[in-house]
Amino acid sequence: MAVLSTPKSAVQLASKGRPLKEHLFRIALLSSLAIALIFLGMLLIYTLEEGWGRLNPMLWENMPSIRRPETAGIQSGIFGTLWIISLTALMALPTGILAAIYLEEYADRGRWYNKIIELNISNLAAVPSIVYGILGLGIIARWLQFGFTVMTGAITISLLVLPIVIISAREAIRAVPPSIREGSLALGATQWQTIWRQVLPASIPGIATGSILALSRAIGEAAPFLMLGAATLVRFNPEGVWSSFTVLPLQIYNFISQSREEFHVLAAAAIVVLLAILLVMNSVAIWLRNRYQKRW
Amino acid sequence: MSQPNVTIRGPEVPNTPGSLDPVFTVEDLSVFYGDYEAVRNVDMMIGRREITAMIGPSGCGKSTVLRCFNRMNDLIPGAHIKGKILYHDENLYGDHVDPIEVRRRIGMVFQKPNPFPKSIYENVAYGPKVNGIKRNMDTVVEEALTKAALWDEVKDKLKQNALSLSGGQQQRLCIARAIAVKPEVILMDEPCSALDPIATTKIEDLMQELRQEYTILIVTHNMQQAARVSDRTAFFTAEVDDAGVRHGRLVEFDQTTRIFTKPSDKRTEDYITGRFG
C-alpha cells in the first residue's frame, strides 16, 4: 500500500503552543525579581548621587561634627563599627558554633528540653532587635554596670546574632552526610575526633558563610544602640572595650536629624561607606562558599 | 532439587562442625529498635580467617545483625540487644566494654563508598592517626593500599582528593582505610551493590586475598556473590509472628557448599532456587 501523504505519527510530538498560563507564570516570576532589583538599583543610584560630593578622604579622615558639615567625617563611626563587629565575632561565633554542634551531634531530639531549646532558638531569631536593646540596657549596661561601652554594645549584638549563627551553623553541620560520621566512627574514632576532624572541616565553608551574613546584618543595626542610650556624636575612636563609641548607622541617624542640607549629603556619603562594608563582607561570604564548597 | 546455576567455592573449610575456630559466638541474639524486635534469636559462629556471608531478602535483618558485631547499632537511639555476642571469650556487650575499642578491632566497609573528602593519603592515615599512631605513617599507608590492591593505581596521586577516584577505587580505598587500623575482622555491608561488575570482581578477588589474614563477614543481596566468595553462609528471612509483627530470623547456617547444594530447610531451598525473594 503506497503512502502518499505524510503518515500520521502515533506519538504526538508536534508543538501545541505553550499554554497562556505558563507565559503568565514566567512574567510573574520575572516581575517579582525586577521589583527587588529596581528598588535596590534606585537606592544605590540615589544614595551615590546624593552623597557623591562628600565621598572624599575627609569622610574617613575626620571626626564627626555638628557645626562644620563641610569638613566633618565619620571616622569614629567606622572604627566603632569595626570594634563592635570584631568583638561580636569573637563572642558570638564560638558560642554559636558550639551550641550548633551540641544540637546537631549530641542532643537527643526526642527529649522535651531539647525540643524546647530548638523551638526557642527559632523564636529568638525572630525577636525585633530593639528588644535586645532593652535587654542590653537593663542587664548589661545597668545591672552589670558595664555602662555604654564597646563591651555592652558587642554583648548586646552578640545576643542578637547568636540565634542566626546557631541556625546557619546547624544547617551547615547537617549538610555533612551521615556516611562520613559512620566511616569515621567505624575506624575507632571517638565522637569528638569525628566532629573535630571530619564534620567541622567539612562544614566550615557553610558556617563561615552563615556567620558573615549574620554579622553583616548586625552592622546595619541602629535600634539596639539607640535603646542603649548611645551618644550619637562621638569625636574620638574607641581605645578599648571599655571606651564609649558610636557606630555608622547611629552616625547616619544623627546627621539626618540635623536641619542643614549639607548634613544630609554627609549622611548619604556615610550610607555609601556602610553599603561598601556590607558588600565586601557579602562578597567574602560568596567567595568562601564557592571556593570551599564540598561535593559529595 | 534444581541446581542454581552458580559457581560455588570448593569445600576449603573442614566439614566437621567442631573444626570451626570461632572469632565470634552469637548466642540467642535479638536486636531491638525501641520496642520493635527487628531480629529474633540468632545463634551462629564466625570462623577465624573465613568469609561468612549473610544472605536473605530485604528486611530480614542481616545488616542489623552485621552492625551488632562492631556496635554500630549503638549510634541509633533506642537500639539495644538481648543475648550475647562473644568476641573470643569476651562479651561485646559487657558493661565494661568500650565500643570505640571494639571498632578499632572490628573494621567496617559500607554499602556506598564513603571516603572522606580529603586526600587519598589522609583517608588511609586517618584511622591510625585517631588511634594515636604517628610514626612511619608513609609505610602504614603504603602497606594498607597495597593490601587493598590499590597502591599501583594511586601511588602517584596520593595527594589527590579521594572523591576523584572511581566508585570501585573508592570502595577499595575504604577497605584500605579499614585495614590501616590493623583490625582482626572486617565487616562488609553489601560492599559491591553500588559497583559495576568489573569493580565487583576486583573486590571479590581482593576478599580472597584478605581472607589469608582477616576474618570477613559480608552481607550481600547477591546470592551468586555469596556462593562465589564465602566459606559459610547464613540465610536470614523475615517472618510474621502471631501478632502480625515482622521479625528477622536466621533460618540456616552452614558451609556455603551445603547451603547451595543441599540445604536442610525448605525456605533456604526456595530462596536460592529463586522461587522466593
mmCIF file of C-alpha atoms in Angstrom, chain A:
data_model
loop_
_atom_site.group_PDB
_atom_site.id
_atom_site.type_symbol
_atom_site.label_atom_id
_atom_site.label_comp_id
_atom_site.label_asym_id
_atom_site.label_seq_id
_atom_site.Cartn_x
_atom_site.Cartn_y
_atom_site.Cartn_z
ATOM 1 C CA MET A 1 0.000 0.000 0.000
ATOM 2 C CA ALA A 2 1.505 3.278 -1.053
ATOM 3 C CA VAL A 3 1.576 6.008 1.468
ATOM 4 C CA LEU A 4 1.362 9.290 -0.354
ATOM 5 C CA SER A 5 0.535 11.752 2.355
ATOM 6 C CA THR A 6 2.698 12.237 5.413
ATOM 7 C CA PRO A 7 1.882 9.357 7.701
ATOM 8 C CA LYS A 8 0.186 10.387 10.870
ATOM 9 C CA SER A 9 2.510 9.522 13.694
ATOM 10 C CA ALA A 10 1.228 7.538 16.616
ATOM 11 C CA VAL A 11 3.025 9.751 19.078
ATOM 12 C CA GLN A 12 2.039 13.394 19.003
ATOM 13 C CA LEU A 13 5.211 15.392 19.379
ATOM 14 C CA ALA A 14 4.197 18.479 17.441
ATOM 15 C CA SER A 15 4.094 21.703 19.386
ATOM 16 C CA LYS A 16 0.660 22.724 20.531
ATOM 17 C CA GLY A 17 1.922 26.133 21.587
ATOM 18 C CA ARG A 18 2.743 26.849 25.175
ATOM 19 C CA PRO A 19 -0.330 27.428 27.274
ATOM 20 C CA LEU A 20 -1.002 31.005 28.276
ATOM 21 C CA LYS A 21 -0.696 30.101 31.960
ATOM 22 C CA GLU A 22 2.917 29.145 31.526
ATOM 23 C CA HIS A 23 3.752 32.536 29.998
ATOM 24 C CA LEU A 24 1.890 34.419 32.696
ATOM 25 C CA PHE A 25 3.723 32.492 35.396
ATOM 26 C CA ARG A 26 7.092 33.365 33.872
ATOM 27 C CA ILE A 27 6.124 37.009 33.667
ATOM 28 C CA ALA A 28 5.028 37.000 37.307
ATOM 29 C CA LEU A 29 8.359 35.481 38.362
ATOM 30 C CA LEU A 30 10.413 37.924 36.338
ATOM 31 C CA SER A 31 8.488 40.969 37.521
ATOM 32 C CA SER A 32 8.917 39.952 41.180
ATOM 33 C CA LEU A 33 12.625 39.747 40.604
ATOM 34 C CA ALA A 34 12.589 43.037 38.717
ATOM 35 C CA ILE A 35 10.841 44.866 41.572
ATOM 36 C CA ALA A 36 13.522 43.785 44.039
ATOM 37 C CA LEU A 37 16.356 44.705 41.686
ATOM 38 C CA ILE A 38 14.856 48.024 40.596
ATOM 39 C CA PHE A 39 14.465 49.191 44.174
ATOM 40 C CA LEU A 40 17.992 48.143 45.039
ATOM 41 C CA GLY A 41 19.300 49.961 41.966
ATOM 42 C CA MET A 42 17.313 53.085 42.739
ATOM 43 C CA LEU A 43 18.561 53.105 46.306
ATOM 44 C CA LEU A 44 22.158 52.795 45.164
ATOM 45 C CA ILE A 45 21.864 55.467 42.480
ATOM 46 C CA TYR A 46 20.008 57.869 44.741
ATOM 47 C CA THR A 47 22.481 57.492 47.606
ATOM 48 C CA LEU A 48 25.504 57.744 45.336
ATOM 49 C CA GLU A 49 24.134 60.826 43.613
ATOM 50 C CA GLU A 50 23.186 62.460 46.897
ATOM 51 C CA GLY A 51 26.426 61.672 48.672
ATOM 52 C CA TRP A 52 28.849 62.000 45.730
ATOM 53 C CA GLY A 53 30.010 65.480 46.730
ATOM 54 C CA ARG A 54 31.212 64.261 50.108
ATOM 55 C CA LEU A 55 32.808 60.970 49.067
ATOM 56 C CA ASN A 56 36.322 62.272 49.656
ATOM 57 C CA PRO A 57 39.100 61.319 52.108
ATOM 58 C CA MET A 58 37.812 63.843 54.642
ATOM 59 C CA LEU A 59 34.937 61.453 55.187
ATOM 60 C CA TRP A 60 37.120 58.805 56.799
ATOM 61 C CA GLU A 61 39.954 61.070 57.955
ATOM 62 C CA ASN A 62 37.889 63.429 60.083
ATOM 63 C CA MET A 63 35.747 63.117 63.158
ATOM 64 C CA PRO A 64 32.055 63.995 63.045
ATOM 65 C CA SER A 65 30.902 67.491 63.910
ATOM 66 C CA ILE A 66 27.523 69.160 64.087
ATOM 67 C CA ARG A 67 28.941 72.589 63.367
ATOM 68 C CA ARG A 68 31.120 72.076 60.277
ATOM 69 C CA PRO A 69 29.388 69.753 57.844
ATOM 70 C CA GLU A 70 31.804 70.704 55.057
ATOM 71 C CA THR A 71 34.781 69.080 56.820
ATOM 72 C CA ALA A 72 33.002 66.603 59.147
ATOM 73 C CA GLY A 73 33.835 62.903 58.758
ATOM 74 C CA ILE A 74 32.707 59.592 60.160
ATOM 75 C CA GLN A 75 35.970 58.091 61.363
ATOM 76 C CA SER A 76 34.702 57.373 64.879
ATOM 77 C CA GLY A 77 31.667 55.607 63.395
ATOM 78 C CA ILE A 78 33.792 53.429 61.102
ATOM 79 C CA PHE A 79 36.124 52.459 63.940
ATOM 80 C CA GLY A 80 33.219 51.944 66.341
ATOM 81 C CA THR A 81 31.516 49.624 63.861
ATOM 82 C CA LEU A 82 34.739 47.661 63.290
ATOM 83 C CA TRP A 83 35.315 47.299 67.044
ATOM 84 C CA ILE A 84 31.763 46.133 67.667
ATOM 85 C CA ILE A 85 31.794 43.638 64.810
ATOM 86 C CA SER A 86 35.181 42.167 65.705
ATOM 87 C CA LEU A 87 34.248 41.737 69.337
ATOM 88 C CA THR A 88 30.855 40.319 68.360
ATOM 89 C CA ALA A 89 32.551 37.815 66.071
ATOM 90 C CA LEU A 90 34.889 36.787 68.895
ATOM 91 C CA MET A 91 31.988 36.202 71.262
ATOM 92 C CA ALA A 92 29.095 35.034 69.110
ATOM 93 C CA LEU A 93 30.840 32.722 66.629
ATOM 94 C CA PRO A 94 32.479 30.231 69.041
ATOM 95 C CA THR A 95 29.377 30.180 71.247
ATOM 96 C CA GLY A 96 27.031 29.771 68.301
ATOM 97 C CA ILE A 97 29.090 27.046 66.622
ATOM 98 C CA LEU A 98 29.454 25.081 69.865
ATOM 99 C CA ALA A 99 25.718 25.355 70.505
ATOM 100 C CA ALA A 100 25.040 24.127 66.971
ATOM 101 C CA ILE A 101 27.411 21.170 67.444
ATOM 102 C CA TYR A 102 25.599 20.227 70.640
ATOM 103 C CA LEU A 103 22.180 20.415 68.999
ATOM 104 C CA GLU A 104 23.193 18.501 65.868
ATOM 105 C CA GLU A 105 25.639 15.919 67.192
ATOM 106 C CA TYR A 106 24.868 15.328 70.854
ATOM 107 C CA ALA A 107 21.299 16.331 71.663
ATOM 108 C CA ASP A 108 18.722 13.568 71.715
ATOM 109 C CA ARG A 109 15.918 15.119 69.680
ATOM 110 C CA GLY A 110 13.306 13.069 71.475
ATOM 111 C CA ARG A 111 13.925 14.823 74.800
ATOM 112 C CA TRP A 112 11.461 17.555 75.725
ATOM 113 C CA TYR A 113 14.133 20.035 76.826
ATOM 114 C CA ASN A 114 15.960 19.767 73.534
ATOM 115 C CA LYS A 115 12.712 20.372 71.677
ATOM 116 C CA ILE A 116 12.117 23.496 73.793
ATOM 117 C CA ILE A 117 15.651 24.731 73.102
ATOM 118 C CA GLU A 118 15.194 24.213 69.354
ATOM 119 C CA LEU A 119 11.853 25.990 69.266
ATOM 120 C CA ASN A 120 13.139 28.933 71.254
ATOM 121 C CA ILE A 121 16.219 29.451 69.129
ATOM 122 C CA SER A 122 13.921 29.923 66.150
ATOM 123 C CA ASN A 123 11.806 32.296 68.249
ATOM 124 C CA LEU A 124 14.851 34.289 69.326
ATOM 125 C CA ALA A 125 15.932 34.758 65.720
ATOM 126 C CA ALA A 126 12.610 36.489 65.102
ATOM 127 C CA VAL A 127 12.737 38.841 68.114
ATOM 128 C CA PRO A 128 12.964 42.511 66.998
ATOM 129 C CA SER A 129 16.396 43.990 67.572
ATOM 130 C CA ILE A 130 15.065 46.796 69.764
ATOM 131 C CA VAL A 131 14.091 44.173 72.334
ATOM 132 C CA TYR A 132 17.734 43.157 72.529
ATOM 133 C CA GLY A 133 18.461 46.829 73.117
ATOM 134 C CA ILE A 134 16.192 46.791 76.176
ATOM 135 C CA LEU A 135 17.956 43.645 77.398
ATOM 136 C CA GLY A 136 21.367 45.263 76.915
ATOM 137 C CA LEU A 137 20.309 48.420 78.678
ATOM 138 C CA GLY A 138 18.637 46.715 81.612
ATOM 139 C CA ILE A 139 21.019 43.880 82.270
ATOM 140 C CA ILE A 140 24.383 44.648 80.743
ATOM 141 C CA ALA A 141 24.635 48.435 80.924
ATOM 142 C CA ARG A 142 22.820 48.990 84.219
ATOM 143 C CA TRP A 143 22.708 45.797 86.269
ATOM 144 C CA LEU A 144 26.202 44.582 85.372
ATOM 145 C CA GLN A 145 27.233 48.260 85.265
ATOM 146 C CA PHE A 146 29.121 47.929 82.004
ATOM 147 C CA GLY A 147 27.777 51.362 81.013
ATOM 148 C CA PHE A 148 27.549 52.439 77.409
ATOM 149 C CA THR A 149 30.803 50.905 76.263
ATOM 150 C CA VAL A 150 32.048 48.865 73.327
ATOM 151 C CA MET A 151 31.668 45.803 75.566
ATOM 152 C CA THR A 152 27.990 46.453 76.273
ATOM 153 C CA GLY A 153 27.281 47.052 72.601
ATOM 154 C CA ALA A 154 29.157 43.957 71.495
ATOM 155 C CA ILE A 155 27.476 41.693 74.051
ATOM 156 C CA THR A 156 24.069 43.004 73.011
ATOM 157 C CA ILE A 157 24.808 42.495 69.322
ATOM 158 C CA SER A 158 26.246 39.045 70.066
ATOM 159 C CA LEU A 159 22.972 38.033 71.666
ATOM 160 C CA LEU A 160 21.177 39.425 68.637
ATOM 161 C CA VAL A 161 23.160 37.427 66.068
ATOM 162 C CA LEU A 162 23.646 34.286 68.171
ATOM 163 C CA PRO A 163 20.380 32.587 67.108
ATOM 164 C CA ILE A 164 21.158 33.297 63.445
ATOM 165 C CA VAL A 165 24.679 31.917 63.815
ATOM 166 C CA ILE A 166 23.321 28.803 65.540
ATOM 167 C CA ILE A 167 20.695 28.193 62.884
ATOM 168 C CA SER A 168 23.068 28.627 59.938
ATOM 169 C CA ALA A 169 25.810 26.564 61.607
ATOM 170 C CA ARG A 170 23.310 23.770 62.275
ATOM 171 C CA GLU A 171 22.319 23.734 58.635
ATOM 172 C CA ALA A 172 25.940 23.532 57.560
ATOM 173 C CA ILE A 173 26.640 20.697 60.015
ATOM 174 C CA ARG A 174 23.516 18.833 58.953
ATOM 175 C CA ALA A 175 24.647 19.011 55.319
ATOM 176 C CA VAL A 176 27.605 16.724 56.109
ATOM 177 C CA PRO A 177 26.391 13.250 55.091
ATOM 178 C CA PRO A 178 25.886 10.735 57.931
ATOM 179 C CA SER A 179 28.063 8.278 55.985
ATOM 180 C CA ILE A 180 31.114 10.438 56.810
ATOM 181 C CA ARG A 181 30.379 10.191 60.530
ATOM 182 C CA GLU A 182 29.795 6.432 60.255
ATOM 183 C CA GLY A 183 33.025 5.974 58.308
ATOM 184 C CA SER A 184 34.969 7.807 60.969
ATOM 185 C CA LEU A 185 33.325 6.098 63.949
ATOM 186 C CA ALA A 186 33.772 2.664 62.345
ATOM 187 C CA LEU A 187 37.542 3.268 62.350
ATOM 188 C CA GLY A 188 37.507 3.634 66.107
ATOM 189 C CA ALA A 189 37.420 7.420 66.210
ATOM 190 C CA THR A 190 35.670 8.954 69.202
ATOM 191 C CA GLN A 191 32.698 11.218 68.668
ATOM 192 C CA TRP A 192 34.810 14.282 69.421
ATOM 193 C CA GLN A 193 37.501 13.169 66.938
ATOM 194 C CA THR A 194 34.800 12.624 64.340
ATOM 195 C CA ILE A 195 33.373 16.100 64.880
ATOM 196 C CA TRP A 196 36.720 17.869 65.091
ATOM 197 C CA ARG A 197 38.448 16.114 62.177
ATOM 198 C CA GLN A 198 35.585 15.339 59.798
ATOM 199 C CA VAL A 199 32.340 17.167 60.477
ATOM 200 C CA LEU A 200 33.730 20.622 61.286
ATOM 201 C CA PRO A 201 36.249 20.859 58.423
ATOM 202 C CA ALA A 202 33.537 19.774 56.008
ATOM 203 C CA SER A 203 31.033 22.291 57.330
ATOM 204 C CA ILE A 204 33.355 25.279 57.866
ATOM 205 C CA PRO A 205 32.516 26.908 54.485
ATOM 206 C CA GLY A 206 28.808 26.828 55.287
ATOM 207 C CA ILE A 207 29.375 28.005 58.842
ATOM 208 C CA ALA A 208 31.609 30.859 57.644
ATOM 209 C CA THR A 209 29.100 31.971 55.038
ATOM 210 C CA GLY A 210 26.228 31.998 57.525
ATOM 211 C CA SER A 211 28.299 33.764 60.156
ATOM 212 C CA ILE A 212 29.396 36.529 57.811
ATOM 213 C CA LEU A 213 25.828 37.104 56.696
ATOM 214 C CA ALA A 214 24.705 37.239 60.329
ATOM 215 C CA LEU A 215 27.446 39.755 61.153
ATOM 216 C CA SER A 216 26.627 41.902 58.155
ATOM 217 C CA ARG A 217 23.085 42.095 59.403
ATOM 218 C CA ALA A 218 24.422 43.294 62.736
ATOM 219 C CA ILE A 219 26.460 46.044 61.061
ATOM 220 C CA GLY A 220 23.324 47.771 59.876
ATOM 221 C CA GLU A 221 21.617 47.738 63.276
ATOM 222 C CA ALA A 222 20.817 51.106 64.865
ATOM 223 C CA ALA A 223 17.832 50.280 67.057
ATOM 224 C CA PRO A 224 19.588 48.398 69.888
ATOM 225 C CA PHE A 225 22.219 51.134 70.145
ATOM 226 C CA LEU A 226 19.560 53.828 70.328
ATOM 227 C CA MET A 227 17.888 51.854 73.076
ATOM 228 C CA LEU A 228 21.157 51.647 74.969
ATOM 229 C CA GLY A 229 21.043 55.443 75.045
ATOM 230 C CA ALA A 230 24.101 55.799 72.872
ATOM 231 C CA ALA A 231 25.757 59.102 72.338
ATOM 232 C CA THR A 232 25.207 59.930 68.690
ATOM 233 C CA LEU A 233 28.107 62.342 68.479
ATOM 234 C CA VAL A 234 31.418 60.815 69.470
ATOM 235 C CA ARG A 235 34.523 62.708 68.459
ATOM 236 C CA PHE A 236 37.116 60.028 69.263
ATOM 237 C CA ASN A 237 37.821 56.435 68.250
ATOM 238 C CA PRO A 238 37.324 53.650 70.795
ATOM 239 C CA GLU A 239 40.552 52.894 72.658
ATOM 240 C CA GLY A 240 39.458 49.638 74.188
ATOM 241 C CA VAL A 241 36.448 47.580 75.109
ATOM 242 C CA TRP A 242 35.541 49.910 77.985
ATOM 243 C CA SER A 243 35.588 53.009 75.806
ATOM 244 C CA SER A 244 32.433 54.758 74.656
ATOM 245 C CA PHE A 245 31.733 54.667 70.937
ATOM 246 C CA THR A 246 29.343 55.269 68.123
ATOM 247 C CA VAL A 247 28.539 53.133 65.100
ATOM 248 C CA LEU A 248 27.891 54.090 61.482
ATOM 249 C CA PRO A 249 24.085 53.655 61.495
ATOM 250 C CA LEU A 250 23.812 55.883 64.570
ATOM 251 C CA GLN A 251 26.088 58.455 62.986
ATOM 252 C CA ILE A 252 23.916 58.442 59.887
ATOM 253 C CA TYR A 253 20.813 58.812 62.046
ATOM 254 C CA ASN A 254 22.398 61.769 63.781
ATOM 255 C CA PHE A 255 23.353 63.523 60.531
ATOM 256 C CA ILE A 256 19.887 63.073 59.084
ATOM 257 C CA SER A 257 18.294 64.579 62.206
ATOM 258 C CA GLN A 258 20.223 67.819 61.574
ATOM 259 C CA SER A 259 18.339 70.543 59.746
ATOM 260 C CA ARG A 260 21.130 71.749 57.420
ATOM 261 C CA GLU A 261 21.138 70.249 53.954
ATOM 262 C CA GLU A 262 24.932 69.613 53.994
ATOM 263 C CA PHE A 263 24.422 67.033 56.745
ATOM 264 C CA HIS A 264 22.015 65.089 54.554
ATOM 265 C CA VAL A 265 24.697 64.888 51.882
ATOM 266 C CA LEU A 266 27.114 63.717 54.544
ATOM 267 C CA ALA A 267 24.609 61.085 55.666
ATOM 268 C CA ALA A 268 24.274 59.801 52.109
ATOM 269 C CA ALA A 269 28.052 59.542 51.826
ATOM 270 C CA ALA A 270 28.171 57.637 55.120
ATOM 271 C CA ILE A 271 25.498 55.261 53.810
ATOM 272 C CA VAL A 272 27.694 54.577 50.777
ATOM 273 C CA VAL A 273 30.554 53.659 53.134
ATOM 274 C CA LEU A 274 28.248 51.375 55.158
ATOM 275 C CA LEU A 275 26.985 49.706 51.985
ATOM 276 C CA ALA A 276 30.550 49.251 50.785
ATOM 277 C CA ILE A 277 31.494 47.457 54.025
ATOM 278 C CA LEU A 278 28.405 45.254 53.678
ATOM 279 C CA LEU A 279 29.184 44.443 50.055
ATOM 280 C CA VAL A 280 32.752 43.482 50.910
ATOM 281 C CA MET A 281 31.562 41.161 53.682
ATOM 282 C CA ASN A 282 28.940 39.529 51.488
ATOM 283 C CA SER A 283 31.440 39.077 48.673
ATOM 284 C CA VAL A 284 33.798 37.328 51.061
ATOM 285 C CA ALA A 285 30.905 35.060 52.073
ATOM 286 C CA ILE A 286 30.137 34.184 48.455
ATOM 287 C CA TRP A 287 33.803 33.670 47.653
ATOM 288 C CA LEU A 288 34.196 31.340 50.639
ATOM 289 C CA ARG A 289 31.146 29.364 49.623
ATOM 290 C CA ASN A 290 32.301 28.874 46.060
ATOM 291 C CA ARG A 291 35.913 28.249 46.956
ATOM 292 C CA TYR A 292 35.345 25.567 49.568
ATOM 293 C CA GLN A 293 32.003 24.114 48.581
ATOM 294 C CA LYS A 294 32.051 20.348 49.024
ATOM 295 C CA ARG A 295 30.534 17.973 46.548
ATOM 296 C CA TRP A 296 29.660 14.553 47.867
#
